[in-house]
Structure formats: C-alpha cells, structure tokens
PDB file of C-alpha atoms and ligand atoms in Angstrom:
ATOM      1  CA  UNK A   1     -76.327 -53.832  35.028  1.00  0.00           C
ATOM      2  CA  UNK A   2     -74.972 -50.362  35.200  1.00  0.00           C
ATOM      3  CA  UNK A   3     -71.975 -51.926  36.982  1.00  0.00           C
ATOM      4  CA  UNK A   4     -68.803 -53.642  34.217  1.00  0.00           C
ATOM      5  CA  UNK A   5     -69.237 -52.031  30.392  1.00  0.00           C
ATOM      6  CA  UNK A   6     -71.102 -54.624  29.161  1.00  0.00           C
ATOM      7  CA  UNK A   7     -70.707 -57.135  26.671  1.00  0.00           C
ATOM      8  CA  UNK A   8     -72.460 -54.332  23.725  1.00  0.00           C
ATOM      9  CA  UNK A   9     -70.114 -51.406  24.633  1.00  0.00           C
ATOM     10  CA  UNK A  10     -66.964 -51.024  22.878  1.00  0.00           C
ATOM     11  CA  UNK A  11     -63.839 -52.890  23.379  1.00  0.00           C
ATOM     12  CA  UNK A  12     -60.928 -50.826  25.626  1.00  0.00           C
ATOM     13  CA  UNK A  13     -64.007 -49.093  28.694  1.00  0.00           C
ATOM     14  CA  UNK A  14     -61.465 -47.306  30.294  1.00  0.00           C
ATOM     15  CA  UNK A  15     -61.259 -44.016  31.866  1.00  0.00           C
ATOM     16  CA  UNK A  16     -64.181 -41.595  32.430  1.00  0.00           C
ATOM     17  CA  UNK A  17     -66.739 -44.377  30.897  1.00  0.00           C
ATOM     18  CA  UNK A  18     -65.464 -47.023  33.518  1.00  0.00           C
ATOM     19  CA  UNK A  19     -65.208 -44.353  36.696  1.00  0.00           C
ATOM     20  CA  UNK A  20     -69.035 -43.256  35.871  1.00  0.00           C
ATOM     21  CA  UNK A  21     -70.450 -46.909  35.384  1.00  0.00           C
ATOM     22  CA  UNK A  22     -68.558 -47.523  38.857  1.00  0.00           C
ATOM     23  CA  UNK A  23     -69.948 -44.868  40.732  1.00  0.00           C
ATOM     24  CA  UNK A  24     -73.549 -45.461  38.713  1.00  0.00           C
ATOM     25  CA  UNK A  25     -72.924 -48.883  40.524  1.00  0.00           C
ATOM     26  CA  UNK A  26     -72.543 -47.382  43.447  1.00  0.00           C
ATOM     27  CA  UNK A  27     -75.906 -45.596  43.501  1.00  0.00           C
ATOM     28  CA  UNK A  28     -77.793 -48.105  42.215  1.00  0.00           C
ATOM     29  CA  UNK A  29     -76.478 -50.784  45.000  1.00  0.00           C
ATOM     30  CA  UNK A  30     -77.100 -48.275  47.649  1.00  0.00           C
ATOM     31  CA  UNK A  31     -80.695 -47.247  46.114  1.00  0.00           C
ATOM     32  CA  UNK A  32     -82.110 -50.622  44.115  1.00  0.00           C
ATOM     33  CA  UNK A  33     -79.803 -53.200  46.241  1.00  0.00           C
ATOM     34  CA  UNK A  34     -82.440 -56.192  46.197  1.00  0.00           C
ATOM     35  CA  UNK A  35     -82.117 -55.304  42.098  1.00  0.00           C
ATOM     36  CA  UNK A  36     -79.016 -56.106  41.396  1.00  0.00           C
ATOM     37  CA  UNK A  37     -79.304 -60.006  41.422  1.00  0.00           C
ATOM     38  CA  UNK A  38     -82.130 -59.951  38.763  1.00  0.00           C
ATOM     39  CA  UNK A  39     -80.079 -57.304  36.489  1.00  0.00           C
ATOM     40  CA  UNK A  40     -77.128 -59.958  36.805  1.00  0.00           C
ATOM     41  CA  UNK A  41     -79.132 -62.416  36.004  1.00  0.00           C
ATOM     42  CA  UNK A  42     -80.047 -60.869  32.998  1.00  0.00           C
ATOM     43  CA  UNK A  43     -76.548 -60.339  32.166  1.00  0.00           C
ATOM     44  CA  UNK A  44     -75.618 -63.695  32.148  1.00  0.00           C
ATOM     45  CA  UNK A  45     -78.278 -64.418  28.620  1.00  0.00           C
ATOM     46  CA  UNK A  46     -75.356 -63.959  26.332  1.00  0.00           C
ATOM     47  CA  UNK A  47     -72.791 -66.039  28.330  1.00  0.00           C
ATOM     48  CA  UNK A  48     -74.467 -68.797  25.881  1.00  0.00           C
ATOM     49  CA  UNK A  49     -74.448 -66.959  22.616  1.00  0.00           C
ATOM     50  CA  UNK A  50     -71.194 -68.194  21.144  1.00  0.00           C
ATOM     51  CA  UNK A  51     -69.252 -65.869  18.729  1.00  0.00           C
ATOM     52  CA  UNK A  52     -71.702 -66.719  15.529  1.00  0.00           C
ATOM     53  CA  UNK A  53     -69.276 -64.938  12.904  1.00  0.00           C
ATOM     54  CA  UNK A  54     -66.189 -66.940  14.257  1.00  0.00           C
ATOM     55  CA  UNK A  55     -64.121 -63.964  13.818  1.00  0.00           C
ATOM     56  CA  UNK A  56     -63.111 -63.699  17.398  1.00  0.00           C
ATOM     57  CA  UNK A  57     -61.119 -67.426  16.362  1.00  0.00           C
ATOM     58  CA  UNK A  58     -58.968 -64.784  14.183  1.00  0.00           C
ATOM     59  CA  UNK A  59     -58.054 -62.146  16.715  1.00  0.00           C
ATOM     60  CA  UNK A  60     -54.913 -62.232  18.950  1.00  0.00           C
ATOM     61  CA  UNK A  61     -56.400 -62.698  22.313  1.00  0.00           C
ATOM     62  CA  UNK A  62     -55.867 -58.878  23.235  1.00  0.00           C
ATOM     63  CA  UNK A  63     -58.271 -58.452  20.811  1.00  0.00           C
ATOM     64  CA  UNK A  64     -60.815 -61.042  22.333  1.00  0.00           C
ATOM     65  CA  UNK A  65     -60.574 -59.867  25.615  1.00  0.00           C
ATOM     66  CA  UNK A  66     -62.137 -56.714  26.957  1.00  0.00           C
ATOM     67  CA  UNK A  67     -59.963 -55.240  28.987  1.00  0.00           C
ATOM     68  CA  UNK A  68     -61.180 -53.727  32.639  1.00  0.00           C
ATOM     69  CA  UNK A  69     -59.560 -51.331  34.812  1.00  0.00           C
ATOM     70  CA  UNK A  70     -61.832 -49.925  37.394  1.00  0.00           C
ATOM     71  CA  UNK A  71     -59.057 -46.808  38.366  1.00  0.00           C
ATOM     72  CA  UNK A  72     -59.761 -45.787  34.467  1.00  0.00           C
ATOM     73  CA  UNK A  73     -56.044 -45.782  33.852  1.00  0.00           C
ATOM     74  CA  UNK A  74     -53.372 -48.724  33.177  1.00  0.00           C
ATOM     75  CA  UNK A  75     -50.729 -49.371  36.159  1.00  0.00           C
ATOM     76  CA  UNK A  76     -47.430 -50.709  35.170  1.00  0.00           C
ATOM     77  CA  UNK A  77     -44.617 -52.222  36.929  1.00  0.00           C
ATOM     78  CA  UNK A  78     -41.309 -53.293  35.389  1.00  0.00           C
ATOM     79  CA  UNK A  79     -40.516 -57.419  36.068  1.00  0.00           C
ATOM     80  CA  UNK A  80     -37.229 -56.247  37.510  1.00  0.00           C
ATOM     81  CA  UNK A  81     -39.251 -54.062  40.235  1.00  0.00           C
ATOM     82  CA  UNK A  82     -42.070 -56.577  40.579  1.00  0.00           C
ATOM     83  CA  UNK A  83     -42.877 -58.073  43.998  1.00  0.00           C
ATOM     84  CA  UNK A  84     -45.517 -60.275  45.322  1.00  0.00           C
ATOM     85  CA  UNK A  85     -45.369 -60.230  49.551  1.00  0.00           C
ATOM     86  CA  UNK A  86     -47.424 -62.855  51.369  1.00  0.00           C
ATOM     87  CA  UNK A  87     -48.113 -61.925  54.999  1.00  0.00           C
ATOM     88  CA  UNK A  88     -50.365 -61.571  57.584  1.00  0.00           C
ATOM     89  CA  UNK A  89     -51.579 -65.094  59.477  1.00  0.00           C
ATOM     90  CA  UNK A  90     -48.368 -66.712  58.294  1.00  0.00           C
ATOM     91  CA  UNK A  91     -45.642 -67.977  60.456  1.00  0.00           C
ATOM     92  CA  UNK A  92     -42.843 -66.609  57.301  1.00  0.00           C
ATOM     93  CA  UNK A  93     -43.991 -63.383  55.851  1.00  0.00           C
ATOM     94  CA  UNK A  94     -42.137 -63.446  52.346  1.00  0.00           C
ATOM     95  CA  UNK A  95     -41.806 -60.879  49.501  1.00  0.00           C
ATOM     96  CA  UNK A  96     -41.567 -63.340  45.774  1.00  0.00           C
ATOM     97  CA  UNK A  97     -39.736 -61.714  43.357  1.00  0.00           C
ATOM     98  CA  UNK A  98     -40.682 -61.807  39.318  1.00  0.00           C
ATOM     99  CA  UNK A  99     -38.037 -64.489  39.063  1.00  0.00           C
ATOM    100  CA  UNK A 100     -39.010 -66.601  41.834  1.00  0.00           C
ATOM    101  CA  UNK A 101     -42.613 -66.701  40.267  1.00  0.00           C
ATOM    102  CA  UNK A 102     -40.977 -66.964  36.599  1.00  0.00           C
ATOM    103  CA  UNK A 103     -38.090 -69.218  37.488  1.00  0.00           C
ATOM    104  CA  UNK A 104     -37.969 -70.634  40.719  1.00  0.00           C
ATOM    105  CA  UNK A 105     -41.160 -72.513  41.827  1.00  0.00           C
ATOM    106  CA  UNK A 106     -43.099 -75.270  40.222  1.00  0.00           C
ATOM    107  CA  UNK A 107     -44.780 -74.480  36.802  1.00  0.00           C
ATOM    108  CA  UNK A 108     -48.478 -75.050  36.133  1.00  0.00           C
ATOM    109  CA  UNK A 109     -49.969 -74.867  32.803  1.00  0.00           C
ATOM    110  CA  UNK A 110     -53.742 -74.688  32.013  1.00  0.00           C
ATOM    111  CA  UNK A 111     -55.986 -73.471  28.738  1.00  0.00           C
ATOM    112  CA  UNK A 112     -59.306 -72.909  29.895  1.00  0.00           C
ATOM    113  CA  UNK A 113     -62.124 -70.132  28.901  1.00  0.00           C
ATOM    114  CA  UNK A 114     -62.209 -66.970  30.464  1.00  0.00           C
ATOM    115  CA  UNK A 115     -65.717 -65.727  31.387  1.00  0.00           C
ATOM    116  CA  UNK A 116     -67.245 -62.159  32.301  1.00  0.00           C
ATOM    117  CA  UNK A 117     -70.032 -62.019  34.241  1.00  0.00           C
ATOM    118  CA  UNK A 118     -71.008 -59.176  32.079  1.00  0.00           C
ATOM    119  CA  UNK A 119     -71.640 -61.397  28.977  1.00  0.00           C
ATOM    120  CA  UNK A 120     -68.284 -62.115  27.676  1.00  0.00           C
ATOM    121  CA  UNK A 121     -66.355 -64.869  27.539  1.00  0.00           C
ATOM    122  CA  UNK A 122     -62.960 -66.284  25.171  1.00  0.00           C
ATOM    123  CA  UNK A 123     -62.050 -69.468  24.989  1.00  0.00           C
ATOM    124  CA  UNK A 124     -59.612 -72.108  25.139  1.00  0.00           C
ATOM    125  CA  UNK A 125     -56.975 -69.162  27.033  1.00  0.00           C
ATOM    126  CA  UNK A 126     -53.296 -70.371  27.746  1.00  0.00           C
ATOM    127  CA  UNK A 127     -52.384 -69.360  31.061  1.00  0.00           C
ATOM    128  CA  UNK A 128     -49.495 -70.338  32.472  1.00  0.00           C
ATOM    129  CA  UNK A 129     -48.294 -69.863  35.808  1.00  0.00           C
ATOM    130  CA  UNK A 130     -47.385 -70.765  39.597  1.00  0.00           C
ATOM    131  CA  UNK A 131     -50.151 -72.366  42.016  1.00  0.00           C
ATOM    132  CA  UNK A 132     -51.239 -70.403  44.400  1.00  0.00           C
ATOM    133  CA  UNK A 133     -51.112 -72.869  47.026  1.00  0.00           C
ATOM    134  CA  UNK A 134     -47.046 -73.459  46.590  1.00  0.00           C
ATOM    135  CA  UNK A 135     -46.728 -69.835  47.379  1.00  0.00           C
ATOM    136  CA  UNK A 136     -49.296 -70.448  50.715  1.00  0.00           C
ATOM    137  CA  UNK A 137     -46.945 -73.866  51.473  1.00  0.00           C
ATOM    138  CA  UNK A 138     -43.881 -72.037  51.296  1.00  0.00           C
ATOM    139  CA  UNK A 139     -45.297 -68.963  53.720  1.00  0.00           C
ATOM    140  CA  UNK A 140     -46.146 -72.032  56.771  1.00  0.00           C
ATOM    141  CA  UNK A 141     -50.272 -70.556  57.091  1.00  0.00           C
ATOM    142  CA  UNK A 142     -51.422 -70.149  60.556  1.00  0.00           C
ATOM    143  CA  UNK A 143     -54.460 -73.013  61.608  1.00  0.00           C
ATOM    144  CA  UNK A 144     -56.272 -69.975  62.642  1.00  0.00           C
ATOM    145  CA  UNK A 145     -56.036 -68.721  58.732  1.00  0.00           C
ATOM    146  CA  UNK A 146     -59.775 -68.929  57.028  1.00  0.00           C
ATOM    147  CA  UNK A 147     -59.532 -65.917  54.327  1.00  0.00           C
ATOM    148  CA  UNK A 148     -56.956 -64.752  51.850  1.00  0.00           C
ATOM    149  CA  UNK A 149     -57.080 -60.677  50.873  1.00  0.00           C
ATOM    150  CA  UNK A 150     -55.301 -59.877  47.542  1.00  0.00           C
ATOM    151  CA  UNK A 151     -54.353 -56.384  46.514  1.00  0.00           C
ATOM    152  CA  UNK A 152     -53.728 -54.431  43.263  1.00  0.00           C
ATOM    153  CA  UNK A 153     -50.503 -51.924  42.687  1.00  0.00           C
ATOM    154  CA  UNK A 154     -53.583 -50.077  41.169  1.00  0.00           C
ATOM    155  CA  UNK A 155     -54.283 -49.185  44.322  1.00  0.00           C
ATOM    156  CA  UNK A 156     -58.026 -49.677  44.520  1.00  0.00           C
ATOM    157  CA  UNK A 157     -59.080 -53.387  43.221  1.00  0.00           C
ATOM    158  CA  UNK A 158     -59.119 -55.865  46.213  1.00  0.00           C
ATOM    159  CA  UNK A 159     -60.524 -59.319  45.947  1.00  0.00           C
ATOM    160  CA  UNK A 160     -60.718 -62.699  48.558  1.00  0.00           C
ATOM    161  CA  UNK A 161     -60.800 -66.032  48.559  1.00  0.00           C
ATOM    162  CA  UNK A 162     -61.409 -68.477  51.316  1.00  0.00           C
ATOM    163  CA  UNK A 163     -58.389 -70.901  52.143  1.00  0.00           C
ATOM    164  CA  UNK A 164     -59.884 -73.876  50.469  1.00  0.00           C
ATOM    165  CA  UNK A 165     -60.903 -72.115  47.234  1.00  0.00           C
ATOM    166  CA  UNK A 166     -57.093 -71.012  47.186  1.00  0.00           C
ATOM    167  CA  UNK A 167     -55.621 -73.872  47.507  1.00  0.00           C
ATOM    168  CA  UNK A 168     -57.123 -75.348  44.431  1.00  0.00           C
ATOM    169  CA  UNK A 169     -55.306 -76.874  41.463  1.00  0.00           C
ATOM    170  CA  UNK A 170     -57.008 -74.296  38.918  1.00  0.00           C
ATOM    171  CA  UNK A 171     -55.701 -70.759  40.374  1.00  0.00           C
ATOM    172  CA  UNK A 172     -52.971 -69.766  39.333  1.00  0.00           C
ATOM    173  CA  UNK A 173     -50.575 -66.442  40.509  1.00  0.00           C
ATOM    174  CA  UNK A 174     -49.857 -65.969  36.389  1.00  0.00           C
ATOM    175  CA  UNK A 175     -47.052 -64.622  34.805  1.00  0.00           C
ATOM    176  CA  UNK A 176     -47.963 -66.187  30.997  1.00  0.00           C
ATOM    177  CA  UNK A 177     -50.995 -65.683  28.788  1.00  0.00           C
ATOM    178  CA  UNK A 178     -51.276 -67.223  25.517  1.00  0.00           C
ATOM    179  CA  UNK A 179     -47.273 -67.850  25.617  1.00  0.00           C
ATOM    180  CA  UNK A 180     -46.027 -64.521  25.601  1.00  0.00           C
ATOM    181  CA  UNK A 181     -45.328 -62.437  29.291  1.00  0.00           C
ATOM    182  CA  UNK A 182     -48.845 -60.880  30.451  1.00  0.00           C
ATOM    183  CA  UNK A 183     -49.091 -57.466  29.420  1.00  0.00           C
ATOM    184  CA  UNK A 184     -49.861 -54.477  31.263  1.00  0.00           C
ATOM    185  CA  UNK A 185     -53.397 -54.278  30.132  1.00  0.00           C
ATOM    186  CA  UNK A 186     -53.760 -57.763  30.772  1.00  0.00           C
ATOM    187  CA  UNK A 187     -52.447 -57.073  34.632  1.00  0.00           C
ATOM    188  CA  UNK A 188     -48.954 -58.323  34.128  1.00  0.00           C
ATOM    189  CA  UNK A 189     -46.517 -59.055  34.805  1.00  0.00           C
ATOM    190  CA  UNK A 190     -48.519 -61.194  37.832  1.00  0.00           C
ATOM    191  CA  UNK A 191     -52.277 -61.580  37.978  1.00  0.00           C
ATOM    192  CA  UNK A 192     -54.454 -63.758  39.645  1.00  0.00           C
ATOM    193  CA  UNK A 193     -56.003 -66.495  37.470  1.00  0.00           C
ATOM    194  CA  UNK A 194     -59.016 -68.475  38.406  1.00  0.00           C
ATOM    195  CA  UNK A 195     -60.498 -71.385  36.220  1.00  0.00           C
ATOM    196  CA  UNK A 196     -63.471 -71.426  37.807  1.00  0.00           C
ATOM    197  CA  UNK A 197     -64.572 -68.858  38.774  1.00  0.00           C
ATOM    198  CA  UNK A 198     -65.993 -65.417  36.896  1.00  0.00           C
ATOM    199  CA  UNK A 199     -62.939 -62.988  35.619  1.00  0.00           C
ATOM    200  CA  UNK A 200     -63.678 -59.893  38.562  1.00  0.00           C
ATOM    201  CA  UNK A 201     -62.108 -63.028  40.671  1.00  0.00           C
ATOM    202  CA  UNK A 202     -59.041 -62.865  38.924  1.00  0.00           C
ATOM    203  CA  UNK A 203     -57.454 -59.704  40.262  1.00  0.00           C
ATOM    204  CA  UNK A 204     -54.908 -58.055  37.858  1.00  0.00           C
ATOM    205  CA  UNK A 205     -51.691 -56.497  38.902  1.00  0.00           C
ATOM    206  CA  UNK A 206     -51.602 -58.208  42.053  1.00  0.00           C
ATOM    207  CA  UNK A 207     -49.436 -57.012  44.685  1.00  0.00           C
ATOM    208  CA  UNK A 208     -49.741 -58.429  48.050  1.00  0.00           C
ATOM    209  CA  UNK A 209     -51.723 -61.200  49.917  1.00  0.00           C
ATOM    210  CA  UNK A 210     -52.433 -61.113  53.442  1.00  0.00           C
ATOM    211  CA  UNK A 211     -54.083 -64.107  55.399  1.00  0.00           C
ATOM    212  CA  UNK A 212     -56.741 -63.494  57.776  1.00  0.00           C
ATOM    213  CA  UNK A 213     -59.507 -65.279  60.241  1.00  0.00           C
ATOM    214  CA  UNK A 214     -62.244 -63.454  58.692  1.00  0.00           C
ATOM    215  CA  UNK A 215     -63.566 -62.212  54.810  1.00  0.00           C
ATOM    216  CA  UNK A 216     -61.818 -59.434  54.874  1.00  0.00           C
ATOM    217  CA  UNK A 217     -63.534 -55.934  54.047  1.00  0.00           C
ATOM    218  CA  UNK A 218     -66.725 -58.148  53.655  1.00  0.00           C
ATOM    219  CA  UNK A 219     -65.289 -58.923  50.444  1.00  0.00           C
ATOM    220  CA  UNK A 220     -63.879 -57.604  47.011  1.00  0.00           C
ATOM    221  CA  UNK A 221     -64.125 -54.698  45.083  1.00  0.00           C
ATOM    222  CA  UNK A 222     -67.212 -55.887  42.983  1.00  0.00           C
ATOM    223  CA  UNK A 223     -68.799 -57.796  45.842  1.00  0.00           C
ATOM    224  CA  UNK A 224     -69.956 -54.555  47.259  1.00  0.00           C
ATOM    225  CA  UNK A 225     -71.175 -53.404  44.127  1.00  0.00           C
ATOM    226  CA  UNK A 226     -73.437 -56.709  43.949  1.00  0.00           C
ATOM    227  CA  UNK A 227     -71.373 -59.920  42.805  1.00  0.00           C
ATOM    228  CA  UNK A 228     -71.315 -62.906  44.820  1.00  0.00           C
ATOM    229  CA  UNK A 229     -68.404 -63.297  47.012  1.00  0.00           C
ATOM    230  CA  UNK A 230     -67.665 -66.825  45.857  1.00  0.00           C
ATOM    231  CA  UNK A 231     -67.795 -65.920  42.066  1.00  0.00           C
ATOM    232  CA  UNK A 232     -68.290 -69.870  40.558  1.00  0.00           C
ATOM    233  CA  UNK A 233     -69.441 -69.703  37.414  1.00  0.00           C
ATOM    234  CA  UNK A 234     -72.952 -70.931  36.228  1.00  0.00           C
ATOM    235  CA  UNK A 235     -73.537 -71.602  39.764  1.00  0.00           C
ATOM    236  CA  UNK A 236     -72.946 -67.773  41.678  1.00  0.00           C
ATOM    237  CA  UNK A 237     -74.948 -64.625  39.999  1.00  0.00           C
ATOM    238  CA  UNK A 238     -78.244 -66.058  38.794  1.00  0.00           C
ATOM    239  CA  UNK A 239     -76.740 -69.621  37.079  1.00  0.00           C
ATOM    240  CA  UNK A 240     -77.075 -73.134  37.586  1.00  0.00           C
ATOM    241  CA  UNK A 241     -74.359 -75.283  36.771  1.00  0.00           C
ATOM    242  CA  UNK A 242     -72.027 -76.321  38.734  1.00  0.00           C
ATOM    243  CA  UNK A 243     -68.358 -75.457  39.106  1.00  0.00           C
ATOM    244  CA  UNK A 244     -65.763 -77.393  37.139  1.00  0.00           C
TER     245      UNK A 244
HETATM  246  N1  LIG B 301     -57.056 -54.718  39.288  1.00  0.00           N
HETATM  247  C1  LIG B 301     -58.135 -55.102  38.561  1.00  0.00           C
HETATM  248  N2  LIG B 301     -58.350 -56.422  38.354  1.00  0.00           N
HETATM  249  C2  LIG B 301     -59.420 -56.826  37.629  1.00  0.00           C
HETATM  250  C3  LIG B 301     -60.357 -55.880  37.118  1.00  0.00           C
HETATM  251  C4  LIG B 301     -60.089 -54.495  37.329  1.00  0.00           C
HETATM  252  O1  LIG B 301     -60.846 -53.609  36.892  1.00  0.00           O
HETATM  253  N3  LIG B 301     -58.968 -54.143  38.057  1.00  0.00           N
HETATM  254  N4  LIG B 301     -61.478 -56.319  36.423  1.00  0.00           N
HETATM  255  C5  LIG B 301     -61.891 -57.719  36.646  1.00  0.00           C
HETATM  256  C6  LIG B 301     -62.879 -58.179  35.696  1.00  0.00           C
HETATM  257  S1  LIG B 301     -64.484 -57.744  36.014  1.00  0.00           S
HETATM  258  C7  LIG B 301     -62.568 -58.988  34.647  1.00  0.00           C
HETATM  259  S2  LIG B 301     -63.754 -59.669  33.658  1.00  0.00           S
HETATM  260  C8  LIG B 301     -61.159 -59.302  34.329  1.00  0.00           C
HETATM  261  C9  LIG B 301     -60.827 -58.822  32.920  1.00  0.00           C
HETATM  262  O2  LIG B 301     -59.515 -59.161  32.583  1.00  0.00           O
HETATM  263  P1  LIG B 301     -58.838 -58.488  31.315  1.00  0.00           P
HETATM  264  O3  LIG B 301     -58.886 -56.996  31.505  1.00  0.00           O
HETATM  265  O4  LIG B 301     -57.460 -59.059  31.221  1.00  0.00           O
HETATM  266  O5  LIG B 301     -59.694 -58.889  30.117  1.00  0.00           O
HETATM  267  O6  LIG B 301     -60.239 -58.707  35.234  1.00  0.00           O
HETATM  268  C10 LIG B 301     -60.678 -58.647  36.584  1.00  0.00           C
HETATM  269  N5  LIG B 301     -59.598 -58.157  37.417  1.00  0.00           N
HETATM  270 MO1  LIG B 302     -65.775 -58.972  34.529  1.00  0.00          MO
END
C-alpha cells in the first residue's frame, strides 16, 4: 500500500519520501477506503519470506530494522530531560522520570521478533524494559477506565490500546534494545514495545499516556490511514493466526 515505505524501498524512508507516502495514504483512504484491506493483505506475502541470504544474521540490529518516522525528521530527548506522565482516568496522575523507568521499577526482559505490517520483520530482538501495567498499578486506574491514549514528543504519532491489551505481560514501556540504551532512531530513550502485536503499535518516543472511557480519537495514527485498531499479528490486517 501507498501507506509505510515498504519492505522493497530503501532502508532509512525518512523525510520528504515518508511525508508524501503519508499524505498519498491519506488520499487513497479517503478515495479507495474499502481498498485498503486487500492492498494490506497483499502486503503481508513477504512476512513469510525469511531473509534467504542470511546476511541480515550479520548486521547490528540498526541495520535490520527499518527505521520509521512519520514527521520525516528524528526527535530527541536527553535521559536527564526525559519524562513519561500518566494521567487522565487515574486517581494519581504521575510524571516517571528516565530513572524511575531505568532504575526504580521492576525489570522485564523479553527477545521476541519484531514485525512490520509492511513486509518486514527481525528476529529474535532483545528488548528490555518496564511493564506497562506496573506503571498503570502504581497510577490507581479509575473502574470507569476502558482505553489508554499514548503520545509521541514527535508531536504527531498517537496510538491506543484497550485496558486489557495493556495490561499484558508482553508490552513493555522500553528503555533497552539489544543491550545497549534505545537510540534516537529507534525512539529512545522510552518506546512502547508490543510482542504481539504489528510494530505501528509500538509507538516510539513516547511521552504521555492518558486513560480514558472511550478509543480515543477513534484510534492511532495509522488506524485512520487503514490498519486495524487492535494490530495482532497474523490475526488483524488480512492474516490468520492467532496471537501469541
Ligand atoms: N512516533 C512514531 N512511532 C512509530 C512510528 C513512527 O513513524 N513514529 N512507526 C511505527 C511503525 S509502522 C513501525 S514498523 C515501528 C518501526 O520501529 P523502528 O523505526 O525502530 O524500526 O515503529 C512504529 N512506531
Ligand atoms: Mo510498520
């Protein structure tokens, strides 16, 4: 789809090439809507071609991944400046610093593959991380809480997740990929990471949750561009096997 560089274009789609496929996107949702699931579905064929040369086995995994930024540009924010506030339907609003999410609350570990939708996908990745969940326990979440809103300090990317899917043991609020501090690029110092679920789920340089008793903004940035708002993979966008 005319949506995410796909899997054949080059390696860093950034700047003009990623603003014109977004607002080709645009168009085409607004003009071929009841399109889009069949082009994702036809984006999803080389999801099962694995890497036949094995070179990508070689490559640090900066090189493996492509890296997205729908703003065209790369935000940055020092780990000394970094915050992460949690508000909305909670009875505690509270603003996590780099070291709380670093040093303070329980560690999670996980190496699982990291998928595109587009076609793309590396495997065995090292995240490591906080749960999401011990940030929602510490925050006391309102019964009437259903939805979760999380922002980028690139001040455009928005995603959501219902309560359930948040509270999961795979998704992680990351600070570690591969063993070394997430990089800029990568969405550091604190992305979202979701196991299993595609990678537009896992929002990069993430910079605020708010709770809510609705999807908020009738979901994330891709979501109105055509994804499904529960992005599972195999299962949402044309697949069929369940979620891990
Ligand atoms: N803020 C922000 N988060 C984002 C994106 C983006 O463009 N901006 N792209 C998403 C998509 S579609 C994918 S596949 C992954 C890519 O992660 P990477 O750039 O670290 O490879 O980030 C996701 N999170
Ligand atoms: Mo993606």
């Amino acid at each position: 789809m005319a949506s995410e560089p796909d899997a054949g274009s080059d390696a860093r789609p950034l700047g003009r090439r990623a603003l014109l496929g977004s607002l080709a996107a645009t168009a085409v949702g607004i003009v071929f809507g009841a399109r889009i699931q069949e082009r994702l579905q036809r984006a999803l064929l080389p999801i099962t071609l694995h890497d036949p040369t094995g070179l990508s086995d070689l490559l640090p995994v900066a090189g493996r991944f492509r890296i997205y930024s729908v703003t065209g540009d790369l935000p940055s924010r020092s780990k000394e400046a970094y915050t992460l506030r949690v508000e909305g339907l909670v009875a505690r609003p509270t603003t996590f610093t780099y070291d709380d999410i670093r040093n303070r609350l329980p560690q999670t570990a996980l190496t699982r593959d990291f998928q595109c939708v587009t076609g793309w996908r590396v495997y065995d990745v090292a995240w490591a991380g906080v749960q999401l969940r011990e940030l929602l326990d510490r925050v006391d979440v309102d019964a009437s809480a259903t939805h979760l809103k999380l922002t980028s300090f690139d001040g455009t990317y928005v995603e959501t997740l219902t309560i359930d899917q948040a509270r999961r043991d795979d998704v992680l609020i990351a600070h570690t990929l591969e063993g070394s501090d997430i990089s800029d690029e990568h969405g550091g110092p604190v992305r979202l990471y979701i196991a299993p679920m595609y990678g537009y789920k896992s929002i990069k340089w993430l910079e605020r949750i708010e709770l809510a008793d609705h999807l908020p903004d009738g979901g994330g940035y891709w979501e109105h561009r055509g994804y499904d708002i529960d992005g599972w993979t195999g299962r949402s966008n044309g697949g069929h096997e369940d979620p891990t």
